[in-house]
Short mmCIF file of C-alpha atoms and ligand atoms in Angstrom, two decimals:
data_model
loop_
_atom_site.label_atom_id
_atom_site.label_comp_id
_atom_site.label_asym_id
_atom_site.label_seq_id
_atom_site.Cartn_x
_atom_site.Cartn_y
_atom_site.Cartn_z
CA MET J 95 19.76 18.37 -56.56
CA SER J 96 20.69 15.06 -54.91
CA ILE J 97 22.81 15.87 -51.38
CA LYS J 98 25.04 13.16 -49.45
CA VAL J 99 25.43 13.03 -46.23
CA GLY J 100 27.57 11.56 -43.66
CA ILE J 101 26.23 10.86 -39.96
CA ILE J 102 29.28 10.90 -37.52
CA GLY J 103 27.74 8.47 -33.87
CA CYS J 104 25.50 6.05 -34.61
CA GLY J 105 23.41 5.58 -31.51
CA SER J 106 19.81 6.63 -30.64
CA ILE J 107 19.54 10.44 -32.40
CA ALA J 108 21.30 9.05 -35.09
CA LYS J 109 18.95 6.62 -35.35
CA LEU J 110 15.84 7.53 -34.11
CA ARG J 111 15.83 11.27 -36.04
CA HIS J 112 18.17 11.96 -38.49
CA ALA J 113 18.89 8.81 -40.45
CA PRO J 114 14.94 8.42 -40.87
CA GLU J 115 14.80 11.84 -41.83
CA TYR J 116 17.58 12.19 -44.11
CA LYS J 117 16.05 8.76 -45.92
CA ALA J 118 12.68 10.93 -45.99
CA ASN J 119 14.00 14.08 -47.60
CA PRO J 120 13.15 14.41 -51.04
CA TYR J 121 16.96 15.99 -51.80
CA VAL J 122 19.30 13.70 -49.76
CA ASP J 123 20.26 10.65 -51.83
CA LYS J 124 23.37 8.85 -49.97
CA ILE J 125 23.74 8.45 -45.92
CA VAL J 126 27.35 7.56 -45.45
CA PHE J 127 27.77 6.33 -41.67
CA PHE J 128 30.63 6.28 -39.01
CA ASP J 129 30.70 5.10 -35.38
CA ARG J 130 34.03 4.60 -33.76
CA ASN J 131 31.85 0.66 -32.90
CA LEU J 132 32.03 0.02 -36.36
CA GLU J 133 28.66 -2.62 -35.93
CA ARG J 134 26.37 0.26 -34.98
CA ALA J 135 27.07 1.97 -38.66
CA GLU J 136 26.77 -1.46 -40.65
CA GLU J 137 23.11 -1.58 -38.48
CA LEU J 138 22.20 1.92 -39.91
CA ALA J 139 23.91 1.65 -43.42
CA HIS J 140 21.34 -1.56 -43.54
CA MET J 141 18.87 0.03 -41.28
CA PHE J 142 18.45 3.05 -44.02
CA GLY J 143 20.44 2.18 -47.10
CA GLY J 144 23.59 3.62 -47.27
CA SER J 145 27.24 3.00 -47.04
CA VAL J 146 30.23 2.92 -44.03
CA ALA J 147 32.83 5.01 -43.81
CA ASN J 148 35.88 3.15 -41.52
CA SER J 149 37.09 7.06 -40.18
CA VAL J 150 36.02 10.85 -39.90
CA GLU J 151 38.35 11.64 -42.07
CA GLU J 152 37.52 9.43 -44.69
CA LEU J 153 33.89 11.46 -44.60
CA LEU J 154 35.40 14.62 -44.27
CA THR J 155 37.98 14.06 -47.47
CA ASP J 156 34.68 12.73 -49.53
CA PRO J 157 34.10 15.86 -51.89
CA THR J 158 30.63 14.45 -53.00
CA ILE J 159 29.93 14.71 -49.22
CA GLU J 160 28.34 17.97 -48.35
CA ILE J 161 26.71 17.77 -45.25
CA ILE J 162 27.87 16.31 -42.01
CA SER J 163 25.93 15.59 -38.83
CA ASP J 164 27.77 14.87 -35.48
CA CYS J 165 25.54 13.04 -33.43
CA SER J 166 28.43 11.60 -31.62
CA SER J 167 28.97 12.28 -27.80
CA ASN J 168 29.47 15.74 -26.02
CA GLU J 169 32.71 15.52 -25.84
CA PHE J 170 33.48 15.23 -29.24
CA HIS J 171 31.10 17.82 -30.85
CA HIS J 172 33.92 20.29 -30.63
CA ILE J 173 36.30 18.30 -32.81
CA PHE J 174 34.43 17.11 -35.27
CA SER J 175 31.92 19.92 -36.20
CA ALA J 176 35.13 22.36 -35.99
CA LYS J 177 37.03 19.59 -38.13
CA ALA J 178 34.01 19.06 -40.66
CA LEU J 179 33.60 23.14 -40.95
CA GLN J 180 37.13 23.68 -41.33
CA SER J 181 36.81 20.63 -44.65
CA GLY J 182 34.23 22.63 -45.92
CA LYS J 183 31.08 20.99 -45.45
CA HIS J 184 27.79 21.80 -43.66
CA VAL J 185 27.25 20.96 -40.04
CA LEU J 186 24.37 19.66 -38.34
CA CYS J 187 25.58 19.40 -34.87
CA GLU J 188 23.69 17.87 -31.91
CA LYS J 189 23.31 19.80 -28.41
CA PRO J 190 25.30 20.67 -26.88
CA ILE J 191 27.60 22.57 -29.49
CA SER J 192 30.41 21.97 -26.99
CA LEU J 193 31.11 21.22 -23.23
CA THR J 194 33.16 24.71 -22.54
CA ILE J 195 33.27 28.38 -24.28
CA GLU J 196 36.43 28.26 -25.58
CA HIS J 197 35.23 24.87 -27.39
CA ALA J 198 31.92 26.15 -28.52
CA THR J 199 33.55 29.53 -29.56
CA GLU J 200 35.99 27.47 -31.67
CA VAL J 201 32.99 25.81 -34.04
CA VAL J 202 31.20 29.18 -34.11
CA GLU J 203 34.30 30.86 -35.07
CA ALA J 204 35.14 27.46 -37.91
CA GLN J 205 31.48 28.67 -39.05
CA LYS J 206 32.29 31.62 -39.92
CA LYS J 207 35.46 31.60 -41.64
CA SER J 208 34.45 29.03 -43.65
CA GLY J 209 31.31 30.44 -44.66
CA LYS J 210 29.35 27.14 -44.29
CA LYS J 211 25.87 26.62 -42.59
CA LEU J 212 25.67 25.41 -38.76
CA MET J 213 22.91 24.11 -37.45
CA VAL J 214 22.78 23.41 -33.36
CA ASP J 215 19.95 21.10 -32.92
CA HIS J 216 17.73 22.68 -30.87
CA ASN J 217 14.90 21.00 -32.24
CA GLN J 218 12.28 22.50 -29.25
CA ARG J 219 11.99 25.57 -31.66
CA PHE J 220 10.86 23.52 -34.68
CA THR J 221 7.75 21.79 -32.84
CA ARG J 222 4.65 23.67 -34.31
CA ALA J 223 3.36 24.33 -31.07
CA HIS J 224 6.39 26.38 -30.00
CA GLN J 225 6.20 27.88 -33.30
CA LYS J 226 2.63 29.20 -32.69
CA ALA J 227 3.17 30.06 -29.39
CA LYS J 228 6.23 32.35 -30.47
CA GLU J 229 3.72 34.01 -32.92
CA ILE J 230 1.33 34.65 -29.85
CA ILE J 231 3.91 36.64 -28.04
CA GLU J 232 4.92 38.18 -30.55
CA ASN J 233 2.26 39.87 -32.12
CA GLU J 234 1.14 40.36 -28.18
CA GLU J 235 -2.42 38.93 -28.27
CA LEU J 236 -2.31 38.45 -24.46
CA GLY J 237 -0.05 42.03 -23.69
CA LYS J 238 3.87 41.31 -22.34
CA VAL J 239 5.26 38.47 -20.71
CA LEU J 240 5.72 38.65 -17.52
CA THR J 241 6.56 35.67 -15.86
CA PHE J 242 7.01 31.83 -17.11
CA ARG J 243 8.16 28.71 -15.56
CA THR J 244 9.21 25.24 -17.92
CA THR J 245 10.17 21.77 -17.51
CA PHE J 246 11.77 19.35 -18.97
CA GLY J 247 11.86 15.57 -17.58
CA HIS J 248 11.85 11.89 -18.00
CA ALA J 249 13.04 8.53 -16.68
CA GLY J 250 16.69 9.10 -17.52
CA PRO J 251 18.95 8.93 -20.23
CA GLU J 252 19.78 4.89 -19.42
CA HIS J 253 16.37 4.04 -21.51
CA TRP J 254 17.42 6.34 -24.18
CA GLY J 255 20.80 5.63 -25.70
CA VAL J 256 22.25 2.94 -27.18
CA ASN J 257 24.24 1.50 -23.97
CA LYS J 258 20.64 0.76 -21.93
CA THR J 259 22.59 0.38 -19.28
CA ASN J 260 23.38 2.66 -16.21
CA SER J 261 27.26 2.66 -17.67
CA THR J 262 25.66 5.41 -19.77
CA TRP J 263 27.70 8.08 -20.97
CA PHE J 264 25.46 10.79 -19.91
CA PHE J 265 25.59 9.50 -16.43
CA LYS J 266 29.80 9.83 -16.54
CA LYS J 267 31.53 13.91 -15.91
CA ASN J 268 34.07 13.78 -18.26
CA ARG J 269 31.73 12.91 -21.67
CA SER J 270 28.40 14.48 -20.59
CA ALA J 271 29.83 16.71 -18.10
CA LEU J 272 26.55 19.08 -17.78
CA GLY J 273 24.05 16.30 -16.56
CA VAL J 274 20.79 16.63 -17.36
CA ALA J 275 21.30 20.40 -17.68
CA GLY J 276 23.01 19.66 -20.77
CA ASP J 277 21.40 16.97 -21.60
CA LEU J 278 17.66 18.52 -20.93
CA GLY J 279 18.25 22.09 -19.73
CA ILE J 280 19.85 23.58 -22.70
CA HIS J 281 16.45 22.69 -24.73
CA LYS J 282 14.47 24.50 -22.13
CA ILE J 283 17.08 27.38 -21.92
CA ASP J 284 17.38 27.29 -25.71
CA LEU J 285 13.22 27.61 -26.17
CA VAL J 286 12.93 30.41 -23.37
CA HIS J 287 15.53 32.43 -25.57
CA TYR J 288 13.25 31.83 -28.75
CA LEU J 289 9.83 32.64 -27.10
CA LEU J 290 10.52 35.46 -25.60
CA GLY J 291 13.04 37.22 -28.21
CA ASP J 292 15.31 37.65 -24.83
CA GLU J 293 17.88 36.21 -23.07
CA ILE J 294 18.73 34.99 -19.73
CA GLU J 295 21.10 37.07 -17.80
CA GLN J 296 20.84 36.07 -13.85
CA VAL J 297 20.32 32.59 -12.29
CA SER J 298 20.36 31.07 -9.04
CA ALA J 299 19.68 27.11 -8.76
CA PHE J 300 19.62 23.97 -6.43
CA GLN J 301 21.02 20.23 -7.89
CA GLY J 302 21.85 17.11 -6.75
CA ALA J 303 22.08 13.46 -8.12
CA LEU J 304 18.99 12.18 -6.16
CA ASP J 305 18.47 8.70 -7.78
CA LYS J 306 20.38 8.14 -10.68
CA VAL J 307 23.57 5.49 -9.80
CA ASP J 308 26.63 4.46 -11.66
CA GLU J 309 27.52 0.81 -12.98
CA HIS J 310 28.95 0.20 -9.62
CA GLY J 311 25.63 1.39 -7.61
CA ASP J 312 27.59 4.94 -6.70
CA PRO J 313 25.48 8.13 -7.20
CA ILE J 314 26.45 9.40 -10.71
CA LYS J 315 29.02 12.63 -10.20
CA VAL J 316 26.48 14.78 -12.86
CA SER J 317 23.31 15.87 -11.30
CA ASP J 318 20.37 14.12 -12.24
CA ASN J 319 17.97 17.34 -11.17
CA ILE J 320 18.05 20.89 -11.26
CA VAL J 321 15.88 23.47 -10.32
CA CYS J 322 16.27 27.14 -11.31
CA SER J 323 15.36 31.01 -10.94
CA LEU J 324 16.28 32.49 -14.11
CA LYS J 325 15.76 36.49 -14.93
CA THR J 326 16.40 37.91 -18.47
CA LYS J 327 17.85 40.71 -19.84
CA ARG J 328 14.29 42.66 -20.28
CA GLY J 329 13.52 41.68 -16.53
CA ARG J 330 11.21 38.91 -17.12
CA ILE J 331 11.40 36.12 -14.38
CA GLY J 332 10.62 32.44 -14.59
CA THR J 333 11.52 28.84 -13.10
CA ALA J 334 12.71 26.01 -14.43
CA SER J 335 13.55 22.21 -13.75
CA PHE J 336 15.39 19.82 -15.44
CA SER J 337 14.94 16.12 -14.71
CA TRP J 338 16.50 12.38 -15.13
CA THR J 339 13.62 10.94 -12.55
CA TYR J 340 10.34 11.47 -13.55
CA TYR J 341 9.05 8.05 -13.71
CA GLY J 342 6.32 7.13 -15.42
CA GLU J 343 5.38 10.12 -17.79
CA GLU J 344 7.65 12.34 -19.79
CA ASP J 345 7.02 16.19 -18.86
CA ASN J 346 7.97 18.79 -21.39
CA SER J 347 5.93 21.92 -20.42
CA THR J 348 5.57 25.76 -20.38
CA ILE J 349 3.64 28.24 -19.17
CA ILE J 350 3.98 31.53 -20.41
CA TYR J 351 2.13 34.69 -17.73
CA CYS J 352 1.12 37.47 -19.69
CA GLU J 353 -0.31 40.80 -18.53
CA ARG J 354 -3.81 40.05 -20.27
CA GLY J 355 -3.35 36.21 -19.94
CA ILE J 356 -1.78 32.25 -19.61
CA LEU J 357 -0.52 30.40 -22.41
CA LYS J 358 -0.24 26.96 -21.65
CA ILE J 359 1.88 24.50 -23.96
CA TYR J 360 2.14 20.95 -24.13
CA HIS J 361 0.45 20.85 -20.96
CA ARG J 362 -2.38 18.53 -22.00
CA ASP J 363 -2.04 15.92 -24.07
CA GLU J 364 -5.24 17.17 -26.00
CA TYR J 365 -4.23 20.30 -26.60
CA GLN J 366 -1.12 21.28 -27.62
CA ILE J 367 -1.89 25.26 -26.29
CA GLU J 368 -4.07 26.27 -24.40
CA VAL J 369 -4.89 29.75 -23.45
CA ILE J 370 -6.50 31.11 -20.97
CA THR J 371 -7.44 35.08 -21.01
CA LYS J 372 -7.81 37.21 -17.82
CA GLU J 373 -11.47 37.13 -18.68
CA GLY J 374 -11.33 33.73 -18.42
CA GLU J 375 -12.19 32.98 -22.04
CA ARG J 376 -10.36 29.71 -23.44
CA VAL J 377 -9.11 29.17 -26.55
CA ASN J 378 -7.62 25.46 -27.23
CA TYR J 379 -5.15 24.69 -30.39
CA GLN J 380 -4.79 21.36 -31.40
CA LEU J 381 -1.49 20.62 -33.05
CA GLU J 382 1.03 17.62 -33.36
CA SER J 383 2.14 16.16 -30.22
CA ILE J 384 5.57 16.83 -29.40
CA GLN J 385 8.25 13.68 -29.97
CA THR J 386 9.23 11.89 -26.75
CA ASN J 387 11.29 9.07 -26.20
CA ASP J 388 8.53 6.17 -26.84
CA ASN J 389 7.06 8.08 -29.72
CA GLN J 390 9.26 9.59 -32.30
CA THR J 391 7.37 11.88 -35.24
CA ASN J 392 9.52 14.05 -37.55
CA SER J 393 11.24 16.74 -35.90
CA GLY J 394 11.49 18.95 -38.98
CA VAL J 395 14.61 19.80 -38.09
CA ILE J 396 16.34 17.95 -40.89
CA ASP J 397 14.04 19.16 -43.10
CA ALA J 398 14.87 22.76 -42.27
CA PHE J 399 18.45 22.35 -42.42
CA ILE J 400 18.31 21.17 -45.76
CA GLU J 401 16.52 23.75 -46.91
CA CYS J 402 19.03 26.28 -45.45
CA VAL J 403 21.51 24.26 -47.86
CA ARG J 404 19.98 24.13 -51.05
CA LEU J 405 18.50 27.72 -50.69
CA ASP J 406 20.94 29.57 -49.00
CA LYS J 407 19.12 30.43 -45.94
CA ASN J 408 20.33 31.07 -42.38
CA PRO J 409 19.28 27.99 -39.78
CA LEU J 410 16.83 28.79 -37.45
CA VAL J 411 19.27 27.82 -34.55
CA SER J 412 22.74 29.44 -35.04
CA GLY J 413 26.30 28.73 -33.55
CA ASP J 414 25.69 32.11 -31.58
CA ASP J 415 21.95 30.91 -30.67
CA ALA J 416 23.62 28.19 -29.02
CA LEU J 417 26.71 29.36 -27.57
CA SER J 418 24.18 31.74 -25.56
CA SER J 419 22.15 29.15 -24.12
CA LEU J 420 25.53 26.88 -23.02
CA LYS J 421 26.72 29.81 -21.26
CA VAL J 422 23.27 29.93 -18.95
CA ILE J 423 23.66 26.62 -18.35
CA LEU J 424 27.48 26.69 -17.21
CA GLY J 425 25.98 29.48 -15.19
CA ILE J 426 23.41 27.27 -13.61
CA LEU J 427 25.92 24.59 -12.55
CA GLU J 428 27.83 27.25 -11.37
CA ALA J 429 25.14 29.05 -9.08
CA ALA J 430 24.06 25.55 -8.33
CA GLU J 431 27.66 24.37 -7.10
CA THR J 432 28.23 28.09 -5.10
CA SER J 433 25.35 28.92 -3.72
CA ARG J 434 25.21 31.95 -5.44
CA VAL J 435 23.36 34.48 -7.92
CA VAL J 436 25.57 34.18 -11.09
CA THR J 437 25.40 36.95 -14.04
CA ILE J 438 25.62 35.14 -17.23
N1 NAD I 753 18.34 16.99 -30.08
C1 NAD I 753 17.96 15.88 -29.28
O1 NAD I 753 16.14 16.08 -28.66
C2 NAD I 753 19.33 15.08 -29.19
C3 NAD I 753 18.38 13.59 -28.07
C4 NAD I 753 19.41 13.12 -27.52
C5 NAD I 753 20.26 13.06 -27.92
N2 NAD I 753 20.84 14.14 -28.39
C6 NAD I 753 22.50 14.57 -28.25
O2 NAD I 753 22.81 13.38 -29.73
C7 NAD I 753 24.14 12.99 -29.42
C8 NAD I 753 23.85 11.49 -29.43
O3 NAD I 753 23.45 10.68 -28.36
P1 NAD I 753 22.80 9.62 -28.37
O4 NAD I 753 21.64 9.70 -27.49
O5 NAD I 753 22.63 9.14 -30.01
O6 NAD I 753 23.85 8.50 -27.96
P2 NAD I 753 24.37 7.16 -27.93
O7 NAD I 753 24.94 6.85 -26.70
O8 NAD I 753 22.84 6.39 -28.02
O9 NAD I 753 25.17 7.28 -29.15
C9 NAD I 753 26.54 8.41 -29.29
C10 NAD I 753 27.04 7.13 -30.42
O10 NAD I 753 28.22 8.09 -30.77
C11 NAD I 753 29.51 7.31 -31.20
N3 NAD I 753 30.31 7.63 -30.42
C12 NAD I 753 30.46 8.52 -29.80
N4 NAD I 753 32.39 9.12 -29.85
C13 NAD I 753 32.65 8.91 -30.92
C14 NAD I 753 33.71 8.69 -31.90
N5 NAD I 753 34.39 9.18 -31.02
N6 NAD I 753 33.66 8.87 -32.83
C15 NAD I 753 32.54 7.58 -33.38
N7 NAD I 753 31.67 7.69 -32.84
C16 NAD I 753 31.40 8.25 -31.58
C17 NAD I 753 29.40 6.30 -30.09
O11 NAD I 753 29.61 5.17 -30.12
C18 NAD I 753 27.49 6.01 -29.97
O12 NAD I 753 26.94 4.80 -31.26
C19 NAD I 753 24.08 13.58 -28.00
O13 NAD I 753 25.44 14.96 -27.85
C20 NAD I 753 23.33 14.23 -27.26
O14 NAD I 753 23.35 15.13 -26.23
C21 NAD I 753 20.27 15.19 -28.61
#
């Protein structure tokens, strides 16, 4: 089986994850790149082999292309991903699925009508440590989950995106819209839903643009930090913090406190999972490190998506999963803006 893939948006995520992982996948034989900045598409076609399309329509009307990776910036996901599904393509959409519930629902509906596969790149579900942690939680090796805390922070997207300046779209209200919450927070909300097999139902939060400035030196109009309290449907309570100002070192850690002990994930470099029992016994797991902005390893997402398409399997992250994480993020932002507890 040989699969032809189209990639829309040829910035950092396409260059560092989608293109190399498609290229490494034995079932993919051709990649066609499109970016409204043609040079970026040409650069990736040159780096990874493949060709360049001149428009999104050219990709979507090509009957030989089966899969579209939507790696455009956030405000276009609902347009490109929905159109691609309506054109009969399987779609791997970058997170967040969209910026509003209405737009996200359009993508989810397009998937349901088309019967094609839709996966949203909530890649935290795919890491070996998170998969092992889910197994430990599901088997109730430490009893039931009581509370949790999670964080995701790095030095900011002006160091990551293809535009490495403070004029990056990640800082623009009309383009990223959700700020650090939609960039990093949504990964951890999805992870909490996945690990706990539960959904966040109530939230409260504080936010701020504490340090980042735009190209004019003015504070950015989206938040660079959010700290929140979360309560799930099954009554678990936890905290989460998302930051673009963790200077010096990235933090992607989660701690789950259970009836009979603690599960620490990505807390130390040496061991990706540490289990500490109520009796003080320690079990350390050496699994693979998580990808950081400076250390890209295979995320497993592309291979998993290709497998879904080849073997007609359901993706590990559905459109509905992505929609429920988006609802929580919008609730967190509302809670921070209104200083109220918000029920999702
Ligand atoms: N899953 C993850 O861990 C992860 C990590 C980083 C970024 N992302 C997501 O990936 C997406 C892209 O982020 P990035 O870091 O690559 O950003 P980026 O700024 O590096 O690249 C975005 C690219 O998309 C192109 N683009 C934007 N709008 C377009 C349009 N209408 N038509 C054609 N091309 C268009 C831009 O020209 C640019 O080359 C975002 O939605 C982001 O949230 C996901």
